[in-house]
mmCIF file of C-alpha atoms in Angstrom:
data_model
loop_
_atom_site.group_PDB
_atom_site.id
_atom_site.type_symbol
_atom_site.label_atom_id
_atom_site.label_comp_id
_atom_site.label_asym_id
_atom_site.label_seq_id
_atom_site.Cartn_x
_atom_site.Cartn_y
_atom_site.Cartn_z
ATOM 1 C CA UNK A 157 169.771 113.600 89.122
ATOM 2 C CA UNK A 158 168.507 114.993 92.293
ATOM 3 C CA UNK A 159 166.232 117.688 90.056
ATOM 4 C CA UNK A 160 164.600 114.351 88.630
ATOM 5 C CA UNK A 161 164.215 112.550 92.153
ATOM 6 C CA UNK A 162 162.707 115.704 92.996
ATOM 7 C CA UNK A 163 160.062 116.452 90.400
ATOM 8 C CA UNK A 164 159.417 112.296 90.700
ATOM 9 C CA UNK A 165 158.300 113.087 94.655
ATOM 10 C CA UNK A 166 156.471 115.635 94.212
ATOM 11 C CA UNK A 167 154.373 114.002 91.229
ATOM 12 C CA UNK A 168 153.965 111.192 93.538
ATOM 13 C CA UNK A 169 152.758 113.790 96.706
ATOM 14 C CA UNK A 170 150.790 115.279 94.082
ATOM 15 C CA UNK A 171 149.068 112.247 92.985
ATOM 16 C CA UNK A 172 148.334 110.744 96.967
ATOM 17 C CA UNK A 173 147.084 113.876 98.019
ATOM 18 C CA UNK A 174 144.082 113.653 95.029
ATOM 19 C CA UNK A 175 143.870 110.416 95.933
ATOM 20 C CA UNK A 176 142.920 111.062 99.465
ATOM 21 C CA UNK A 177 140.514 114.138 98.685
ATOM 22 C CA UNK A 178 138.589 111.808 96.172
ATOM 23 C CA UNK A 179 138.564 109.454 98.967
ATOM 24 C CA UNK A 180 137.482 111.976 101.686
ATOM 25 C CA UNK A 181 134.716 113.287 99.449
ATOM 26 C CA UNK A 182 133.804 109.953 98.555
ATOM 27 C CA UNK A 183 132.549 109.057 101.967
ATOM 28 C CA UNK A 184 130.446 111.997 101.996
ATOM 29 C CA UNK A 185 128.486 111.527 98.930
ATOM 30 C CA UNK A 186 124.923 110.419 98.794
ATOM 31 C CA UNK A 187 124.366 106.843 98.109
ATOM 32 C CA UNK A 188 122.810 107.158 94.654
ATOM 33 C CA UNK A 189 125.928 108.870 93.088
ATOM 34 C CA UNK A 190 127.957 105.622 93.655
ATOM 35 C CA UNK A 191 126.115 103.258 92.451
ATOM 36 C CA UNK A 192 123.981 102.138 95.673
ATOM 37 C CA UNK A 193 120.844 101.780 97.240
ATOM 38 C CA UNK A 194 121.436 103.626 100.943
ATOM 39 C CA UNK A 195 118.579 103.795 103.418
ATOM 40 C CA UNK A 196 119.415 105.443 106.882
ATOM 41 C CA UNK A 197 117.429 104.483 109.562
ATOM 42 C CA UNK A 198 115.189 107.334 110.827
ATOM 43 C CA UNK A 199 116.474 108.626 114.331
ATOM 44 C CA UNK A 200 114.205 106.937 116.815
ATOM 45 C CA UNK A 201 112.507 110.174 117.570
ATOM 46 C CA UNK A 202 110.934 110.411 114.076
ATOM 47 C CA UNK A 203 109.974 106.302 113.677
ATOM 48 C CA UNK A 204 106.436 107.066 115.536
ATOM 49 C CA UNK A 205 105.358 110.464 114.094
ATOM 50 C CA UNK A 206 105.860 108.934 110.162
ATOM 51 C CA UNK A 207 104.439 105.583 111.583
ATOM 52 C CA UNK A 208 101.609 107.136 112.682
ATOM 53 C CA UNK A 209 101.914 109.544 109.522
ATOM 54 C CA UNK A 210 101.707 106.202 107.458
ATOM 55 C CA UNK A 211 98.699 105.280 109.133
ATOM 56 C CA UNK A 212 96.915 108.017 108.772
ATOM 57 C CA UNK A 213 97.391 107.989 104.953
ATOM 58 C CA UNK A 214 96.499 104.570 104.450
ATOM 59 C CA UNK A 215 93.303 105.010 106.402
ATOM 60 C CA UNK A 216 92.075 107.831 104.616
ATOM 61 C CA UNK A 217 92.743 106.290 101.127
ATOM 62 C CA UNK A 218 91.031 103.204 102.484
ATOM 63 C CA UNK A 219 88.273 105.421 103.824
ATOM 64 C CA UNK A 220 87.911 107.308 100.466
ATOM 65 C CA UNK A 221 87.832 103.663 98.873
ATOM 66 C CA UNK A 222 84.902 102.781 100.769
ATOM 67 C CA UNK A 223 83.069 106.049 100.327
ATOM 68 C CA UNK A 224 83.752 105.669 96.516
ATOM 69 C CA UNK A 225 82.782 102.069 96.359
ATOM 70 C CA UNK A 226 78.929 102.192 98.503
ATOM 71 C CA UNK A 227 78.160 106.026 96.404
ATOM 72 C CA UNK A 228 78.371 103.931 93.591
ATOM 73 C CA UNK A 229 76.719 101.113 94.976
ATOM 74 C CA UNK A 230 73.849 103.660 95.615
ATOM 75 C CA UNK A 231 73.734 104.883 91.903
ATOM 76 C CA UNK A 232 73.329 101.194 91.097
ATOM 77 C CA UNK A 233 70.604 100.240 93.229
ATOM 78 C CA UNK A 234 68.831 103.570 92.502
ATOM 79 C CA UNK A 235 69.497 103.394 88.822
ATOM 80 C CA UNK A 236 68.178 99.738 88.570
ATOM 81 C CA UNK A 237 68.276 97.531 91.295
ATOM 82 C CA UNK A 238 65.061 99.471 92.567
ATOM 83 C CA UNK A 239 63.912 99.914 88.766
ATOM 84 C CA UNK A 240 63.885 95.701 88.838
ATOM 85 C CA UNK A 241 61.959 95.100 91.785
ATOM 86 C CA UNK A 242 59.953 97.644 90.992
ATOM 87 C CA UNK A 243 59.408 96.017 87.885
ATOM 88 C CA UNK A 244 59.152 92.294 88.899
ATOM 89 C CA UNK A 245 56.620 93.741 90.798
ATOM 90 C CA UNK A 246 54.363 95.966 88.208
ATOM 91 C CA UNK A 247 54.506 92.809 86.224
ATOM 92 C CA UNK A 248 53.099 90.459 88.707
ATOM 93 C CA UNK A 249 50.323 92.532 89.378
ATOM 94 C CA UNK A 250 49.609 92.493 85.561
ATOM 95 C CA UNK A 251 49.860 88.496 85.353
ATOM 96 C CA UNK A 252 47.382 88.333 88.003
ATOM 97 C CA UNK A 253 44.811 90.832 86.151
ATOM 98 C CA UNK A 254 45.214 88.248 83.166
ATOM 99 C CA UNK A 255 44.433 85.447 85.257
ATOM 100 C CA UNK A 256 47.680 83.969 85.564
ATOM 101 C CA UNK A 257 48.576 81.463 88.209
ATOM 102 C CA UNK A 258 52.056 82.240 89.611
ATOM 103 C CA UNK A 259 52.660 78.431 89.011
ATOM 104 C CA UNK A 260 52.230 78.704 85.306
ATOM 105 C CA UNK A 261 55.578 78.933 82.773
ATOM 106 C CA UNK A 262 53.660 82.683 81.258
ATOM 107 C CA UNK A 263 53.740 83.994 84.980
ATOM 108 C CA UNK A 264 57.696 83.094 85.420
ATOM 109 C CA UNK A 265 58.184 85.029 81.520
ATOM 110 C CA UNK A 266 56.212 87.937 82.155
ATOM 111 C CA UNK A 267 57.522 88.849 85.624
ATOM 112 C CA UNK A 268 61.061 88.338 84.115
ATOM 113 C CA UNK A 269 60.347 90.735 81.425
ATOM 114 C CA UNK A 270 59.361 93.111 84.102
ATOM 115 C CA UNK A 271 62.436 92.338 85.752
ATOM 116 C CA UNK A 272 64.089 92.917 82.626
ATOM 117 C CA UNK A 273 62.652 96.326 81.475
ATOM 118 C CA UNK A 274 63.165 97.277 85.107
ATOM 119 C CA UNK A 275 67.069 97.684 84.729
ATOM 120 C CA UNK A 276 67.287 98.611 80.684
ATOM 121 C CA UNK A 277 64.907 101.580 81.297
ATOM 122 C CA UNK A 278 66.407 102.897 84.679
ATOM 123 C CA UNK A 279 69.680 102.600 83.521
ATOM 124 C CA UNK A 280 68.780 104.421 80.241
ATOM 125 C CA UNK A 281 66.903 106.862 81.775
ATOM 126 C CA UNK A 282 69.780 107.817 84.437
ATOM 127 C CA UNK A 283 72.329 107.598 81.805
ATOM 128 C CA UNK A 284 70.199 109.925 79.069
ATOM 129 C CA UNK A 285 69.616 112.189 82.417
ATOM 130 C CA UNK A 286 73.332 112.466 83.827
ATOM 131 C CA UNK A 287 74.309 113.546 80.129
ATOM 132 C CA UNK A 288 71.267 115.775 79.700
ATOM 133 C CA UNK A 289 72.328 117.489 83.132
ATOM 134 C CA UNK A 290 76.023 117.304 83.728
ATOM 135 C CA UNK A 291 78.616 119.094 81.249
ATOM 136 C CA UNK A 292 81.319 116.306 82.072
ATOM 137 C CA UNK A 293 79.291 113.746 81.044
ATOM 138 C CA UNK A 294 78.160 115.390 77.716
ATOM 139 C CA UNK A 295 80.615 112.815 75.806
ATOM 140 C CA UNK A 296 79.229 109.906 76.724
ATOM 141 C CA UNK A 297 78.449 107.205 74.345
ATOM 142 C CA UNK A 298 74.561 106.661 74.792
ATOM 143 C CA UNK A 299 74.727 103.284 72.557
ATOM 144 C CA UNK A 300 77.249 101.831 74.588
ATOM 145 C CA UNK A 301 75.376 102.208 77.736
ATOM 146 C CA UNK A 302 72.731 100.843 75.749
ATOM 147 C CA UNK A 303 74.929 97.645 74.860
ATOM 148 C CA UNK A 304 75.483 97.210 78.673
ATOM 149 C CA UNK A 305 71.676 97.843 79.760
ATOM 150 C CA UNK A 306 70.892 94.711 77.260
ATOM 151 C CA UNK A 307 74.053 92.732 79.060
ATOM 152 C CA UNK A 308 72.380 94.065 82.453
ATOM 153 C CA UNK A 309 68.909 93.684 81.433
ATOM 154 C CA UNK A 310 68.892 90.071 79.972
ATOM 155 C CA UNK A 311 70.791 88.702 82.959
ATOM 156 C CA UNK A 312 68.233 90.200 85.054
ATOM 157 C CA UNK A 313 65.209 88.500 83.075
ATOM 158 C CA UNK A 314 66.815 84.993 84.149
ATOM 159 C CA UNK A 315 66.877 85.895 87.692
ATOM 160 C CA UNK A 316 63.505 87.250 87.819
ATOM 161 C CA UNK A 317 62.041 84.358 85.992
ATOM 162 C CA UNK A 318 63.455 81.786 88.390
ATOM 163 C CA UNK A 319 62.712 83.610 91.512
ATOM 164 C CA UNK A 320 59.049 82.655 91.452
ATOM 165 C CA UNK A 321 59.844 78.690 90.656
ATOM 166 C CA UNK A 322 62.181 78.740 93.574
ATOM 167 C CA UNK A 323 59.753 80.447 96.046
ATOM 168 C CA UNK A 324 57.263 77.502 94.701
ATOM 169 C CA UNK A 325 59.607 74.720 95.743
ATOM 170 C CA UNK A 326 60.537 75.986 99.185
ATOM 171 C CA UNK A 327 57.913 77.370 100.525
ATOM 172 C CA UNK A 328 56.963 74.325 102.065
ATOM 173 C CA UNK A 329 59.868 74.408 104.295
ATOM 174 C CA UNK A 330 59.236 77.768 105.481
ATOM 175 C CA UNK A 331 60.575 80.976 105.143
ATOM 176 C CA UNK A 332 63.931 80.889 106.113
ATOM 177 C CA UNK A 333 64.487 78.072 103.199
ATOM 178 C CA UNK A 334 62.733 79.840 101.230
ATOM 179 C CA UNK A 335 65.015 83.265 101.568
ATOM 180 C CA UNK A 336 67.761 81.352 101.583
ATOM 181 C CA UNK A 337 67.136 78.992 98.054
ATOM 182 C CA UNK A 338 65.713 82.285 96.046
ATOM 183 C CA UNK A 339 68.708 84.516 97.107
ATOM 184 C CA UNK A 340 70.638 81.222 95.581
ATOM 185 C CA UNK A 341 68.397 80.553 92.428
ATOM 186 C CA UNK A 342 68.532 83.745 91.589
ATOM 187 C CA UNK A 343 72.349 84.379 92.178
ATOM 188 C CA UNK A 344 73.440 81.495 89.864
ATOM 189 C CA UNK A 345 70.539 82.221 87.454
ATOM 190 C CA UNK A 346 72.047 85.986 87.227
ATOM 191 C CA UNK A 347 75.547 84.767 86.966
ATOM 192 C CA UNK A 348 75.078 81.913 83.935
ATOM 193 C CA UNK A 349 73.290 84.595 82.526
ATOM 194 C CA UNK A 350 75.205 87.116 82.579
ATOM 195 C CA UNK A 351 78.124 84.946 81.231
ATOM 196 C CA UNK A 352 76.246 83.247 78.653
ATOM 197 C CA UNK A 353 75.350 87.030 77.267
ATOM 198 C CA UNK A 354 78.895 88.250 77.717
ATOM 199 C CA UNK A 355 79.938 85.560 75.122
ATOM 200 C CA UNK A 356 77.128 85.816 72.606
ATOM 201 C CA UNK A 357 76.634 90.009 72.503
ATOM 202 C CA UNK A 358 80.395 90.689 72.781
ATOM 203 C CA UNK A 359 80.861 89.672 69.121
ATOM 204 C CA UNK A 360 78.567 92.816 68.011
ATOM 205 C CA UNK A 361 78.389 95.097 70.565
ATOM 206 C CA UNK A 362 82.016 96.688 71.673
ATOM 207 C CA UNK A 363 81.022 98.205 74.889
ATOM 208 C CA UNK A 364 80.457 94.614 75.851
ATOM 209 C CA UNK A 365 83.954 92.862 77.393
ATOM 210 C CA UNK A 366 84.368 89.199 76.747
ATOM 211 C CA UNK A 367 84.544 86.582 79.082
ATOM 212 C CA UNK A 368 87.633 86.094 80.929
ATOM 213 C CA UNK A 369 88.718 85.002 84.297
ATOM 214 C CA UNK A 370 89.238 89.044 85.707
ATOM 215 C CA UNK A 371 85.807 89.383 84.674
ATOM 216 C CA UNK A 372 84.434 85.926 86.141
ATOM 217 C CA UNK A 373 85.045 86.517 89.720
ATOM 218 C CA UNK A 374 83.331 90.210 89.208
ATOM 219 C CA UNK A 375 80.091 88.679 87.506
ATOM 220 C CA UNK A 376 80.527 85.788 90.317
ATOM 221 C CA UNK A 377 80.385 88.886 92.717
ATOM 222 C CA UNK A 378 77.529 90.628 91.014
ATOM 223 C CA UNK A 379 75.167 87.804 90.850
ATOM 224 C CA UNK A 380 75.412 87.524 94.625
ATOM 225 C CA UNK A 381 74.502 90.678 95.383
ATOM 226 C CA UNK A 382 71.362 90.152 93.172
ATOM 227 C CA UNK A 383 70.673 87.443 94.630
ATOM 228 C CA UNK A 384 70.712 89.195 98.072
ATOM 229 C CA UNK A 385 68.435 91.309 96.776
ATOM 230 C CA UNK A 386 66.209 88.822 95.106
ATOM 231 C CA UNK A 387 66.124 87.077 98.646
ATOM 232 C CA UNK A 388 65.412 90.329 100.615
ATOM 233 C CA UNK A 389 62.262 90.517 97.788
ATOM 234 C CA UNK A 390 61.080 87.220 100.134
ATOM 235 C CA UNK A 391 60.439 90.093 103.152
ATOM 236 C CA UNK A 392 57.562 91.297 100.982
ATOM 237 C CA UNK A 393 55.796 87.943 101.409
ATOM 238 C CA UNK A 394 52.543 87.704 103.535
ATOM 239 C CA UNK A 395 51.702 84.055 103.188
ATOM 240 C CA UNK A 396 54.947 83.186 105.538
ATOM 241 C CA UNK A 397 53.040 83.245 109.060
ATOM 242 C CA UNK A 398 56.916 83.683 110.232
ATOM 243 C CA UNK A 399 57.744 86.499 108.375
ATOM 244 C CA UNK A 400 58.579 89.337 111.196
ATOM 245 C CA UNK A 401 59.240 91.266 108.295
ATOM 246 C CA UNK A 402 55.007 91.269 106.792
ATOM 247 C CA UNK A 403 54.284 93.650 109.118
ATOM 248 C CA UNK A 404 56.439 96.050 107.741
ATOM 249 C CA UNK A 405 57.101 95.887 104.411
ATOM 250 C CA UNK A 406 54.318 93.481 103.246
ATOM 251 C CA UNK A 407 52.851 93.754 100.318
ATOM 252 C CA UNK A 408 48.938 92.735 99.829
ATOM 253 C CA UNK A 409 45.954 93.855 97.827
ATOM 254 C CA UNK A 410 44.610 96.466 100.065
ATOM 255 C CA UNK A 411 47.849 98.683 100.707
ATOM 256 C CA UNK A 412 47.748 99.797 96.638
ATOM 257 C CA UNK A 413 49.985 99.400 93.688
ATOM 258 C CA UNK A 414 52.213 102.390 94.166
ATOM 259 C CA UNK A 415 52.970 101.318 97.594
ATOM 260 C CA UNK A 416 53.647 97.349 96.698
ATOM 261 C CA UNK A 417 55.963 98.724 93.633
ATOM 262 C CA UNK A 418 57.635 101.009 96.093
ATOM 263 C CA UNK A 419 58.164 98.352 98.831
ATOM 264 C CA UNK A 420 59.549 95.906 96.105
ATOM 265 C CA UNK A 421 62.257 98.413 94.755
ATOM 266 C CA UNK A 422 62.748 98.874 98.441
ATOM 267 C CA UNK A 423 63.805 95.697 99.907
ATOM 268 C CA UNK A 424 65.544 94.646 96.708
ATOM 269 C CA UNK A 425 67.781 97.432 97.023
ATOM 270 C CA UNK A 426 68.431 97.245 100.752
ATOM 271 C CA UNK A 427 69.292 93.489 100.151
ATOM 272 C CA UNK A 428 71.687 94.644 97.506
ATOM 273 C CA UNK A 429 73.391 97.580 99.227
ATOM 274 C CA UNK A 430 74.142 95.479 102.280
ATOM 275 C CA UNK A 431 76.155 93.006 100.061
ATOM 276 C CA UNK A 432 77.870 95.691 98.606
ATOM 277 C CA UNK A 433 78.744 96.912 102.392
ATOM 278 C CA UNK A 434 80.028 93.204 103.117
ATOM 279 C CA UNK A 435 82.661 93.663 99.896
ATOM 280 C CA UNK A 436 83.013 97.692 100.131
ATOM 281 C CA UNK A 437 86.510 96.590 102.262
ATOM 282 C CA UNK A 438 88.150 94.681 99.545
ATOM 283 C CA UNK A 439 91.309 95.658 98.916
ATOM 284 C CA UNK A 440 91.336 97.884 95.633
ATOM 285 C CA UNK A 441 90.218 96.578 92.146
ATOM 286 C CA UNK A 442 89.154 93.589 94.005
ATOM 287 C CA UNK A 443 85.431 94.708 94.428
ATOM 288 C CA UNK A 444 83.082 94.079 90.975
ATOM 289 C CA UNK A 445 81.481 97.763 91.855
ATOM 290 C CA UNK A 446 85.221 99.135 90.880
ATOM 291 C CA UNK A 447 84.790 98.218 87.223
ATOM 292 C CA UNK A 448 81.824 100.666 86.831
ATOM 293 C CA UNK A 449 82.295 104.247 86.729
ATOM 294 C CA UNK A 450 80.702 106.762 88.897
ATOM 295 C CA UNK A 451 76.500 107.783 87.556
ATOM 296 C CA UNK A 452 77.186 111.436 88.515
ATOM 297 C CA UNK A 453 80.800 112.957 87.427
ATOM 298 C CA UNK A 454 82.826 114.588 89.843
ATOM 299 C CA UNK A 455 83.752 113.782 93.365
#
């Protein structure tokens, strides 16, 4: 009997002293072994350094967002926001050697077809010359950029071809009204257009998305920024006898045509790239620039 009372305490020792080394090791183990989600709070020595730490990170990955966002601004405005004015431009020069007045319906056409042709070629040619130059970009698709130059190019021709109407109907109130209400013509003449297209070319070409609303507020975004540019066009007029701007950048017969195309892709494209510079601090994937990938590969 006292054998068995024995062995019984001992088993029963036996079993409290596991109990309390599970227990005591227990206490000790991380958080994630039992089940939990643990944080300790930093010792107040270390809060500012990884505050500041934190910071610092965040800035320079908003910094490198910017940087990423206005280079590609720049290939866009090189690659055919200059092409367009450029081109709105050429072809205005044209009408007028046909005798055109710029109030007629074949003056608003043709310098929208310059308009057009000014973004399908420059973005051709600067897509056929990135692949032609740069191993990384030797797989790209050439007749999907060429799907997106129509989609680019045919929302351009709208804008163009309204731009002249609407510097007809305000000029009369000078040209403040009449930067403001071609920047705005030309903004929603871009935009309709560009949604109109989305919906009829999508069906054939693949490299074209469909409408949707993700896509709505970056063509919304786009069409403003061609509108700025289509309003900064306004600088180039002399006829405005309160344009600061004529002295500069006007464009009239004497000064030649390669300097009036020149100061048309000019002004369009600083009127572009400072509306890109007003967005370039969205947070990311919020900007419409973020959808389109870089001209030249690499960093």
């Amino acid at each position: 009997g006292n054998r068995a009372c024995t062995a019984t305490m001992r088993g029963a020792l036996s079993m409290l002293a596991i109990a309390m080394a599970a227990h005591s090791c227990a206490a000790f183990a991380p958080a994630p072994a039992l089940g939990l989600v643990r944080r300790l709070p930093a010792p107040s020595a270390l809060r500012a350094p990884l505050a500041k730490l934190h910071m610092k990170l965040y800035t320079r990955s908003k910094d490198n967002l910017i940087r990423d966002r206005l280079k590609k601004s720049l290939e866009f405005a090189g690659s055919k926001v200059f092409p367009a004015g450029a081109g709105w431009q050429a072809a205005s020069v044209f009408a007028g050697d046909l005798g055109l007045a710029s109030t007629s319906l074949a003056f608003c056409l043709l310098v929208g077809i310059g308009n057009l042709l000014g973004v399908f070629i420059g973005h051709s040619f600067s897509t056929f010359w990135v692949k032609t130059f740069y191993k990384e970009a030797a797989t790209n698709n050439l007749n999907n950029e060429m799907q997106v130059a129509t989609l680019l190019g045919g929302a351009a021709f709208f804008s163009g071809a309204i731009h002249q109407p609407a510097l007809n109907a305000m000029h009369g109130y000078g040209f403040g009204a009449s930067f403001l209400g071609v920047g705005v013509a030309c903004s929603f003449a871009f935009f309709f257009a560009l949604r109109a297209l989305r919906a009829l070319l999508s069906w054939r070409m693949l490299a074209i998305v469909r409408s949707d609303y993700r896509n709505l507020k970056a063509d919304a975004q786009q069409a403003i920024a061609f509108g700025v540019a289509a309003a900064f066009f306004v600088l180039t007029d002399v006829s405005f006898a309160t344009n600061v701007f004529a002295t500069l950048v006007g464009i009239t017969p004497t000064i030649g045509s390669n300097l009036g195309l020149y100061l048309a892709g000019m002004t369009t494209s600083v009127g572009f790239m400072l509306a890109q510079i007003v967005t370039a601090g969205l947070p990311e994937s919020r900007a419409w620039i973020d959808a389109y990938p870089k001209l030249t590969p690499g960093k």
